[in-house]
Coordinates of C-alpha atoms in Angstrom, one line a residue:
X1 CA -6.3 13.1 -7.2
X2 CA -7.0 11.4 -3.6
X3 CA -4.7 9.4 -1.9
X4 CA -5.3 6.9 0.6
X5 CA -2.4 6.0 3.3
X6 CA -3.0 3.1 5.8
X7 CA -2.2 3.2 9.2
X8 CA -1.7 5.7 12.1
X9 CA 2.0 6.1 13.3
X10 CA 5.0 8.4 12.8
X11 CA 5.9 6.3 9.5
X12 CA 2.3 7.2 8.0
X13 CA 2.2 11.1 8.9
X14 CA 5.1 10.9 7.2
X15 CA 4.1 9.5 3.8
X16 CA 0.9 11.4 4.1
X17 CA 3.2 14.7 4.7
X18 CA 5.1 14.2 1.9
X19 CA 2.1 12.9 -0.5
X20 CA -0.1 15.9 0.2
X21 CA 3.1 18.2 -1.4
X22 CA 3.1 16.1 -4.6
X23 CA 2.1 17.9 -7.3
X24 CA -1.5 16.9 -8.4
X25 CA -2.9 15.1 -4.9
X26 CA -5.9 17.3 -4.4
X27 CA -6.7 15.3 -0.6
X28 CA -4.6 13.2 1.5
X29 CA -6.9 10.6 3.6
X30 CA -5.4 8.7 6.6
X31 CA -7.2 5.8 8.0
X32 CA -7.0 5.4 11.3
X33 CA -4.4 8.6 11.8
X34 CA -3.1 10.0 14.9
X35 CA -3.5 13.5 16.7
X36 CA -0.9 14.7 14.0
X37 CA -2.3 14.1 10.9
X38 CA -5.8 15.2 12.7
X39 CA -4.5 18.6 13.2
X40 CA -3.1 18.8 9.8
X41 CA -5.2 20.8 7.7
X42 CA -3.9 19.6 4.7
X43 CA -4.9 15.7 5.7
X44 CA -8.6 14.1 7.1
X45 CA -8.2 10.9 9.3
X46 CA -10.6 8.1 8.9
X47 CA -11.4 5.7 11.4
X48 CA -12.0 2.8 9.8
X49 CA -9.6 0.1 10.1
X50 CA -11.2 -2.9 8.4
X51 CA -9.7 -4.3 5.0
X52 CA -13.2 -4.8 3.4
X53 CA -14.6 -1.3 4.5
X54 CA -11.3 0.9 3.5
X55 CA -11.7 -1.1 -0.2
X56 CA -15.4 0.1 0.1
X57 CA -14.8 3.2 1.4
X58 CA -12.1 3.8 -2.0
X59 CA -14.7 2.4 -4.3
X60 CA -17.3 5.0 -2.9
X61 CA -15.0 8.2 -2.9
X62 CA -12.5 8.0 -5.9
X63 CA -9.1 7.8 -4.2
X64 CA -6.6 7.0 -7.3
X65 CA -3.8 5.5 -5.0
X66 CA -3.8 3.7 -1.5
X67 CA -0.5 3.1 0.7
X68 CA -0.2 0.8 3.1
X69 CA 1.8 1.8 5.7
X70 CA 2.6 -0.5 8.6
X71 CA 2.8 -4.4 8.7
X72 CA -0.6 -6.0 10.1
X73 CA -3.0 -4.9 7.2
X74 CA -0.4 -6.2 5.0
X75 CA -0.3 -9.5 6.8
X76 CA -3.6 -9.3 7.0
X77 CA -4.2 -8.8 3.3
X78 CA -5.1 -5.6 2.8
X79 CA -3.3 -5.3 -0.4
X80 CA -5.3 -8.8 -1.8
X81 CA -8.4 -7.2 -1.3
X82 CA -7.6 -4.3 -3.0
X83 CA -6.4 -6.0 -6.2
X84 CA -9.2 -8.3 -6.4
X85 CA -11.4 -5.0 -7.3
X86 CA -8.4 -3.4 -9.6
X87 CA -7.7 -1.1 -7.5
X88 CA -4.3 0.5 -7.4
X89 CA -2.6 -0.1 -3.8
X90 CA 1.0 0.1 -2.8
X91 CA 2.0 -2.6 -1.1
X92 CA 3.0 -6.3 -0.7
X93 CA 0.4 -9.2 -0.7
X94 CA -0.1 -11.4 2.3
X95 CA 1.9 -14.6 0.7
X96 CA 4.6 -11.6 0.1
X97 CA 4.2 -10.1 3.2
X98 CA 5.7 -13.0 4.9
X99 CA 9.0 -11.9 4.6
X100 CA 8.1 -10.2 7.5
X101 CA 5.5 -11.6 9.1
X102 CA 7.5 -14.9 9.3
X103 CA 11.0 -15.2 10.1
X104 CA 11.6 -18.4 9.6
X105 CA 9.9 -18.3 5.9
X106 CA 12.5 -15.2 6.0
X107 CA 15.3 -17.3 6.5
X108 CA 13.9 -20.5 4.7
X109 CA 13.5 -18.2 1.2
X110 CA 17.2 -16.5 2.1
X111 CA 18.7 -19.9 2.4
X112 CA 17.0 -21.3 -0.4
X113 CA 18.0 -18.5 -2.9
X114 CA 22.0 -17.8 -1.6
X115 CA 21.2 -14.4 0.0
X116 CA 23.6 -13.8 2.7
X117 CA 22.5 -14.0 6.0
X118 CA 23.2 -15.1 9.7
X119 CA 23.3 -19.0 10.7
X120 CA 20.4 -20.2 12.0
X121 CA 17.7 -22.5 13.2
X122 CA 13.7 -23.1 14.3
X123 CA 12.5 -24.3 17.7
X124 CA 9.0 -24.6 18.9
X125 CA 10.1 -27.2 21.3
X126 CA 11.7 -25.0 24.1
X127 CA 14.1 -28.4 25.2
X128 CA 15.5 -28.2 21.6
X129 CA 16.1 -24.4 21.6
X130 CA 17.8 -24.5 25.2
X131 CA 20.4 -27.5 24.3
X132 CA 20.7 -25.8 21.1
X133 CA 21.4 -22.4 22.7
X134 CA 24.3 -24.5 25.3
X135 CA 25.9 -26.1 22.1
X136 CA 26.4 -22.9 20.1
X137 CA 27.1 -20.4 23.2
X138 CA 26.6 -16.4 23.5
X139 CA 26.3 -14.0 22.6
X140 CA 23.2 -15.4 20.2
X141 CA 20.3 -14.1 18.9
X142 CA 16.9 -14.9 19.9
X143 CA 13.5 -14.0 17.5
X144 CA 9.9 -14.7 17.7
X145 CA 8.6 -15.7 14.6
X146 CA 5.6 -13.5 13.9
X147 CA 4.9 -9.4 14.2
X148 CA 5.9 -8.7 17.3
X149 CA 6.0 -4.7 16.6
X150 CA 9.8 -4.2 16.7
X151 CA 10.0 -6.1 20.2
X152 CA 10.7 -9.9 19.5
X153 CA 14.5 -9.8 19.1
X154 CA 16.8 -10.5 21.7
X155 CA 20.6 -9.9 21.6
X156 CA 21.2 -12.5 24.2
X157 CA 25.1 -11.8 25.5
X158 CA 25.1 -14.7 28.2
X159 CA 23.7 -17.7 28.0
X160 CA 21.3 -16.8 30.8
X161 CA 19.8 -14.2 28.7
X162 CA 19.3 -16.3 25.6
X163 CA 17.4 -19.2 27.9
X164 CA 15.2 -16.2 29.3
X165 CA 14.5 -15.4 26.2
X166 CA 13.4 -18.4 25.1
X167 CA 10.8 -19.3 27.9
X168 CA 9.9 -15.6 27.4
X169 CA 8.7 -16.4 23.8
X170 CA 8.2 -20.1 23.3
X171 CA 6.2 -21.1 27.0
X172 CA 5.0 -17.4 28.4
X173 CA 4.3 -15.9 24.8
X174 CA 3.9 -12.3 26.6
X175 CA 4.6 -11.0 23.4
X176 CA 1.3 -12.4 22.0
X177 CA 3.3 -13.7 18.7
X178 CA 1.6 -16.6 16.7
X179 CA 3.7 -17.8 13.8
X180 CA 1.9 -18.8 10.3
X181 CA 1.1 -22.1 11.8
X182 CA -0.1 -21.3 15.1
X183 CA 1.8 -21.8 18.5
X184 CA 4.8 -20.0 19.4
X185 CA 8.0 -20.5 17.9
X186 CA 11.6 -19.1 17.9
X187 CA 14.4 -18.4 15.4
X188 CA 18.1 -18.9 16.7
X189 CA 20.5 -16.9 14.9
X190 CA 24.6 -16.6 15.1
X191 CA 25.3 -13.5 16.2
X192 CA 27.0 -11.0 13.5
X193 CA 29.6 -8.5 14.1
X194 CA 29.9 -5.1 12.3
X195 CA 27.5 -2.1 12.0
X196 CA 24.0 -1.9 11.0
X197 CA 22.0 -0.1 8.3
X198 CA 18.2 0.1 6.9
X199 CA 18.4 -0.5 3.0
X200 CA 15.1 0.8 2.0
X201 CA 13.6 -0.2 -1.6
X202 CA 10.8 0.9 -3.5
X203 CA 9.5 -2.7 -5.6
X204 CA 6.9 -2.8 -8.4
X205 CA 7.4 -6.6 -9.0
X206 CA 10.6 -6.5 -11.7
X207 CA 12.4 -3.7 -10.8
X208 CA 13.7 -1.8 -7.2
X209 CA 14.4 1.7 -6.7
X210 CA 16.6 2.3 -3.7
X211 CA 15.7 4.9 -1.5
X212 CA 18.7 7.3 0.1
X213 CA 20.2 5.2 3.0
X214 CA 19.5 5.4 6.6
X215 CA 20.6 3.8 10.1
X216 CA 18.7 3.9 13.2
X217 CA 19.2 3.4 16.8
X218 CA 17.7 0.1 18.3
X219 CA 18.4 0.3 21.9
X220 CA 16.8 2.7 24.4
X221 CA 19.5 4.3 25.9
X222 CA 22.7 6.4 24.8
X223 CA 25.4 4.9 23.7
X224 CA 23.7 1.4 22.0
X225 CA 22.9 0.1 26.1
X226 CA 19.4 -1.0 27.5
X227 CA 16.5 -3.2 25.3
X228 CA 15.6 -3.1 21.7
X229 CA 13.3 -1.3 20.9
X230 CA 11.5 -0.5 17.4
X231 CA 13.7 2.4 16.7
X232 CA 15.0 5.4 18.8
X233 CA 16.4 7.7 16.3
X234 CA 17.6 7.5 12.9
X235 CA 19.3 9.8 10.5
X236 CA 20.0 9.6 6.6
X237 CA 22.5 9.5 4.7
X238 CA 24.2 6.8 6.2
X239 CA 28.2 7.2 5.5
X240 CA 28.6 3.4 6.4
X241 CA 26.4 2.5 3.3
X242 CA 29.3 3.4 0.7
X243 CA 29.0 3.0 -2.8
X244 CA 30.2 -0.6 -2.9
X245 CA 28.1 -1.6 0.0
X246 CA 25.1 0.2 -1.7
X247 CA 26.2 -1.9 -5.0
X248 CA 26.7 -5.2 -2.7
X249 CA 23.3 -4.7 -0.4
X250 CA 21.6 -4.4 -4.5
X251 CA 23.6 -7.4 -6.1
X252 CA 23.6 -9.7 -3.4
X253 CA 20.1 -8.8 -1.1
X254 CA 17.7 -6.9 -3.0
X255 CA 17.9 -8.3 -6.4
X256 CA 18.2 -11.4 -5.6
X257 CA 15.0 -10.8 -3.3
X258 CA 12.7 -10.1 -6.5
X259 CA 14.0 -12.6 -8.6
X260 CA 13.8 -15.3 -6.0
X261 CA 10.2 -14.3 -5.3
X262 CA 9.4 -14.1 -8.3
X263 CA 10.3 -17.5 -8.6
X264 CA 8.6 -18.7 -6.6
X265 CA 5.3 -17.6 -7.5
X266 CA 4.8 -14.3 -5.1
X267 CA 6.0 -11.4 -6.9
X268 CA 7.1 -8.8 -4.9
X269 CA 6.1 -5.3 -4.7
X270 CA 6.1 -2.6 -2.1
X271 CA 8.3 -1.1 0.2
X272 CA 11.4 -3.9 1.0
X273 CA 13.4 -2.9 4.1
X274 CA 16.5 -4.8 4.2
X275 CA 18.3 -4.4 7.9
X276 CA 21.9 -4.9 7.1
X277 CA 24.7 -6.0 9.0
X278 CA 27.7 -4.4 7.5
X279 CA 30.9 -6.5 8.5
X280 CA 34.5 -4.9 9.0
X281 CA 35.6 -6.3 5.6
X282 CA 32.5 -4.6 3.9
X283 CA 30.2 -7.4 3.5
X284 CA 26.9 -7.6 3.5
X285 CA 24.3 -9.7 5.6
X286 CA 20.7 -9.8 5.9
X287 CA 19.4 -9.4 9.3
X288 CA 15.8 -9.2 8.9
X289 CA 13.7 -8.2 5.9
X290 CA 10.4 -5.8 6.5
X291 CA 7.5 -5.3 4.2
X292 CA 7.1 -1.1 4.4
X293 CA 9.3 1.5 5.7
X294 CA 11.3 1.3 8.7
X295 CA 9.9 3.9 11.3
X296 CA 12.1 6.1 12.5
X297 CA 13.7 5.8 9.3
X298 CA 10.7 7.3 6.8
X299 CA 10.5 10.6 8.7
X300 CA 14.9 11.1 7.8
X301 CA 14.1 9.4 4.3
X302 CA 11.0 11.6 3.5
X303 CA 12.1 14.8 5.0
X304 CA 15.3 14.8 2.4
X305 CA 12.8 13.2 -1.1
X306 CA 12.4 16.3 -3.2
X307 CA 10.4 13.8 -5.7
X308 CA 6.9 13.8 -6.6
X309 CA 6.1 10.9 -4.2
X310 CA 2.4 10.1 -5.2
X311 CA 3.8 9.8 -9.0
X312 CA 6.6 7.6 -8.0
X313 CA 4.2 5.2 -6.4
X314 CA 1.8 5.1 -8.4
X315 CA 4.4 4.2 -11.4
X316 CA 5.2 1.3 -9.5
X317 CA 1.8 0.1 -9.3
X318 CA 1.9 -0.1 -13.3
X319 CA 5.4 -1.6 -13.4
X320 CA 7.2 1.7 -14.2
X321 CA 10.0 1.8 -11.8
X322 CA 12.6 1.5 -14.1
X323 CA 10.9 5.0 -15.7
X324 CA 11.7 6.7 -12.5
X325 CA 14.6 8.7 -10.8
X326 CA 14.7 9.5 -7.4
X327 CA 15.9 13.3 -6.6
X328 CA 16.9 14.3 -2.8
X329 CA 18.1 17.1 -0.7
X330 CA 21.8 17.2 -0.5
X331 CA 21.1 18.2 3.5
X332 CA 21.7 15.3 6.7
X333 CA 18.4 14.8 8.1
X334 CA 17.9 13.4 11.4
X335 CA 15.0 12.3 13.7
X336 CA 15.1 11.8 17.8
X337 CA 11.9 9.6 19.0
X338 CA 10.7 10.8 22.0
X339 CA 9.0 7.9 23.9
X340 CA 6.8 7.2 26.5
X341 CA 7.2 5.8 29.9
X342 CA 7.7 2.2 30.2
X343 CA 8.6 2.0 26.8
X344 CA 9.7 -0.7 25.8
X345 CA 7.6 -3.4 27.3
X346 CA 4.6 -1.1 29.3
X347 CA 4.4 2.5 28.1
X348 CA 1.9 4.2 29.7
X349 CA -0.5 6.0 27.9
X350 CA -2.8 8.8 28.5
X351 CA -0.3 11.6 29.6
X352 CA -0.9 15.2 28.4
X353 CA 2.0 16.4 25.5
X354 CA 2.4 20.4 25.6
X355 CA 4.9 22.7 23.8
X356 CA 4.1 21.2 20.0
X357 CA 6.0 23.8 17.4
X358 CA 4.7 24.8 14.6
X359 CA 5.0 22.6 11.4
X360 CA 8.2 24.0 9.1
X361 CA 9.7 22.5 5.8
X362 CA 12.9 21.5 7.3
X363 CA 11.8 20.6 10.9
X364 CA 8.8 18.7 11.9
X365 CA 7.6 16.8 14.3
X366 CA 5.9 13.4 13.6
X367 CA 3.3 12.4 15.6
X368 CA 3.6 8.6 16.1
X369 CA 1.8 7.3 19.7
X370 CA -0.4 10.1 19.7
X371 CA -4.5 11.0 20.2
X372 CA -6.8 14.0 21.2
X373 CA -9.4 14.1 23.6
X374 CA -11.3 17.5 23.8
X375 CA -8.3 19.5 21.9
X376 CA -5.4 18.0 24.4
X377 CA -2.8 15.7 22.4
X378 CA -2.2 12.7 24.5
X379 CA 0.2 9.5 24.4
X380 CA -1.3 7.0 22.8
X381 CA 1.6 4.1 22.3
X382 CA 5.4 3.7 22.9
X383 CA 7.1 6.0 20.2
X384 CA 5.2 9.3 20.8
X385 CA 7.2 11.5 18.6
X386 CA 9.8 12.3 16.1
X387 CA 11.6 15.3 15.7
X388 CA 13.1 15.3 12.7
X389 CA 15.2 17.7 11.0
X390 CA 17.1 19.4 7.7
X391 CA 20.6 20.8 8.1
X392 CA 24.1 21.0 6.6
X393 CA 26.0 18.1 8.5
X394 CA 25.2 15.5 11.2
X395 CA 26.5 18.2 14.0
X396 CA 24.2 20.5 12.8
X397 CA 21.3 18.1 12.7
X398 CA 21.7 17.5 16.0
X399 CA 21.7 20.9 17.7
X400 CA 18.6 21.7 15.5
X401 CA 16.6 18.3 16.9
X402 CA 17.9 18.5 20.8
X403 CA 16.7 22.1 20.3
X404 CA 13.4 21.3 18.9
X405 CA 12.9 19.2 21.8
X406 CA 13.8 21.8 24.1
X407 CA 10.1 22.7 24.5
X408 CA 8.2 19.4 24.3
X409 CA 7.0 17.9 27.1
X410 CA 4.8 14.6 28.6
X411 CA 5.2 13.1 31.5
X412 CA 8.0 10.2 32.0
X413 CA 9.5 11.0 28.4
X414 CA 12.4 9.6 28.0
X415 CA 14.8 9.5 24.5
X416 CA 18.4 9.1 23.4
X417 CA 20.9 12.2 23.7
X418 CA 23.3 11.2 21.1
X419 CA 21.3 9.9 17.9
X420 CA 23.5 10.3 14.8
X421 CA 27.1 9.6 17.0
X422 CA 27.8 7.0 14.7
X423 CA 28.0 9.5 11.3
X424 CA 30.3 12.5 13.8

């Protein structure tokens, strides 16, 4: 059969990686793709980008399965178009979708349906977020409510920072961020002590299947300092998910997730990323949720699936999820972005990549910001690449991804030294 994924980062040539080794997927389409998945011979980009023209474009050419990928066709409601000519798409719809593409109808459901989750409030009047900010004190949290591609959160640990933060994203807007409603507005949250985690769920509308767990690295530099960014690194498993936490994150987040939106009239199905805060004491609270796969986490997750993924997804576009076991590779798998300059807020593009390895089973690496102009791969966005890996232990895992770096290079790339430090 052909498959259809959506989108054209690192997350994407992941999932189309791992479809095109499922048993049965004759052609792997990826639409718009990147310079990795165009020098795949195994996968065929597509440059189309519109929601109407990729339904047409699956009408016309038989693919049995589309999945979306990243967060704007879903908020633009790719998945709606789709269903509305029965065809079989993985993915949220755009009422469902704003469980990411709105944090403050993130918090508003979470509140609403006793999820645990940070303390919080709304502000578009930047007066009211500023006195707010004074009466609680730092360290806070600072959000823009709308896609802001990994970049619209703030850990503000002085008061100075936090007001910055707000002018940044209520009266500048530099982010370009538009809430449901139009305008510019902020969520405050109470900042949360403990560790995080990505809690990854596969949902068909009734049931969730949890993926094998994962934690990334937000900040840009070594040892958690510098900005957020969308993701530095990530490896998987992550020993801070235990058992109970993984039974806690199911009980109290992810269950409760479906049932609540379900009652509410927007069944949920797709990916669900949960981004957990995992207190001292072992409980559980919901940072953020996202509507597909974290990225860098998918390239970890992926690398270590041994399941038929194409069959697993297209089970849950009939309901069948609670049909369907999940089997993965005992191995640690980790992946180190490598990113351009001026990532996070101006990477430059356009700078020549050289020394690309060869694709191998337990190393690859993902091609996220990429393009190619007359056979040269170039940077094309902030996150240019993952190199992600299989071995034994986290130690291991490491070597084998600062070693597959050892012969990349692009001008002004920079990346963390020490992802994984948390699991040593």
């Amino acid at each position: 059969m052909k498959v259809l994924v959506i989108g054209g980062g690192g997350r994407e040539h992941a999932l189309a990686w791992k479809l095109k080794q499922s048993e049965g997927v004759s052609q792997v389409f990826v639409a718009p793709g990147n310079a990795g998945t165009a020098r795949d011979a195994h996968l065929i980009n597509l440059p189309i980008t519109d929601k109407v023209a990729l339904r047409e474009w699956v009408q016309a050419n038989g693919a049995a399965l589309t999945v979306v990928g990243p967060e704007a066709p879903l908020a633009a409601g790719v998945v709606d178009e789709f269903r509305a000519h029965g065809l079989a798409i993985f993915g949220p719809t755009q009422k469902a979708a704003q469980l990411e593409s709105s944090k403050a109808f993130s918090k508003a459901f979470m509140q609403r349906h006793g999820i645990p989750t940070a303390e919080y409030q709304t502000f578009t009047d930047p007066v009211l977020a500023h006195a707010y900010v004074d009466a609680k004190g730092a360290p806070i949290v600072i959000k823009a409510d709308g896609l802001a591609a990994g970049k619209g959160v703030v850990v503000a640990m002085s008061l100075a920072e936090a007001h910055e933060a707000i002018d940044f994203m209520l009266l500048d807007n530099t982010l370009g961020v538009a809430h449901n409603d139009g305008g510019a507005r902020v969520v405050i949250e109470e900042f949360l002590e403990g560790e995080e985690a990505s809690f990854i769920v596969l949902c068909d509308g009734e049931h969730a299947l949890a993926l094998a767990t994962s934690q990334d690295h937000k900040r840009l530099l070594d040892a958690d300092q510098g900005p957020n960014t969308g993701g530095m690194g990530a490896y998987s498993p992550a020993p801070v998910v235990t058992p109970a936490v993984h039974q806690r994150a199911m009980d109290e987040v992810i269950l409760p997730t479906l049932r609540g939106m379900a009652a509410d009239g927007i069944p949920y199905t797709g990916f669900l990323y949960a981004g957990l805060m995992i207190t001292p004491d072992g409980r559980v609270k919901t940072l953020e949720f996202n509507c597909r796969m974290g990225d860098p986490e998918t390239q970890p997750i992926l690398m270590r699936l041994q399941s038929n993924l194409a069959q697993v997804l297209l089970a849950a576009t009939r309901t069948e999820l609670d049909r369907v076991a999940l089997e993965w590779d005992p191995r640690v798998a980790l992946g180190v972005v490598l990113a351009a300059a001026g990532y996070p807020m101006n990477p430059r593009k356009g700078d020549a990549i050289t020394g690309l390895p060869a694709d191998q089973s337990d190393r690859m690496v993902f091609h996220a910001g990429t393009s190619e102009t007359n056979g040269a791969v170039l940077t094309a966005g902030g996150r240019v690449l993952c190199a992600t890996v299989l071995a034994p232990t986290v130690a291991d895992a490491q070597r084998s991804a600062y070693a597959l770096i050892d012969g990349i290079w692009f001008d002004g790339m920079q990346f963390r030294r020490d992802i994984g430090y948390r699991a040593l």
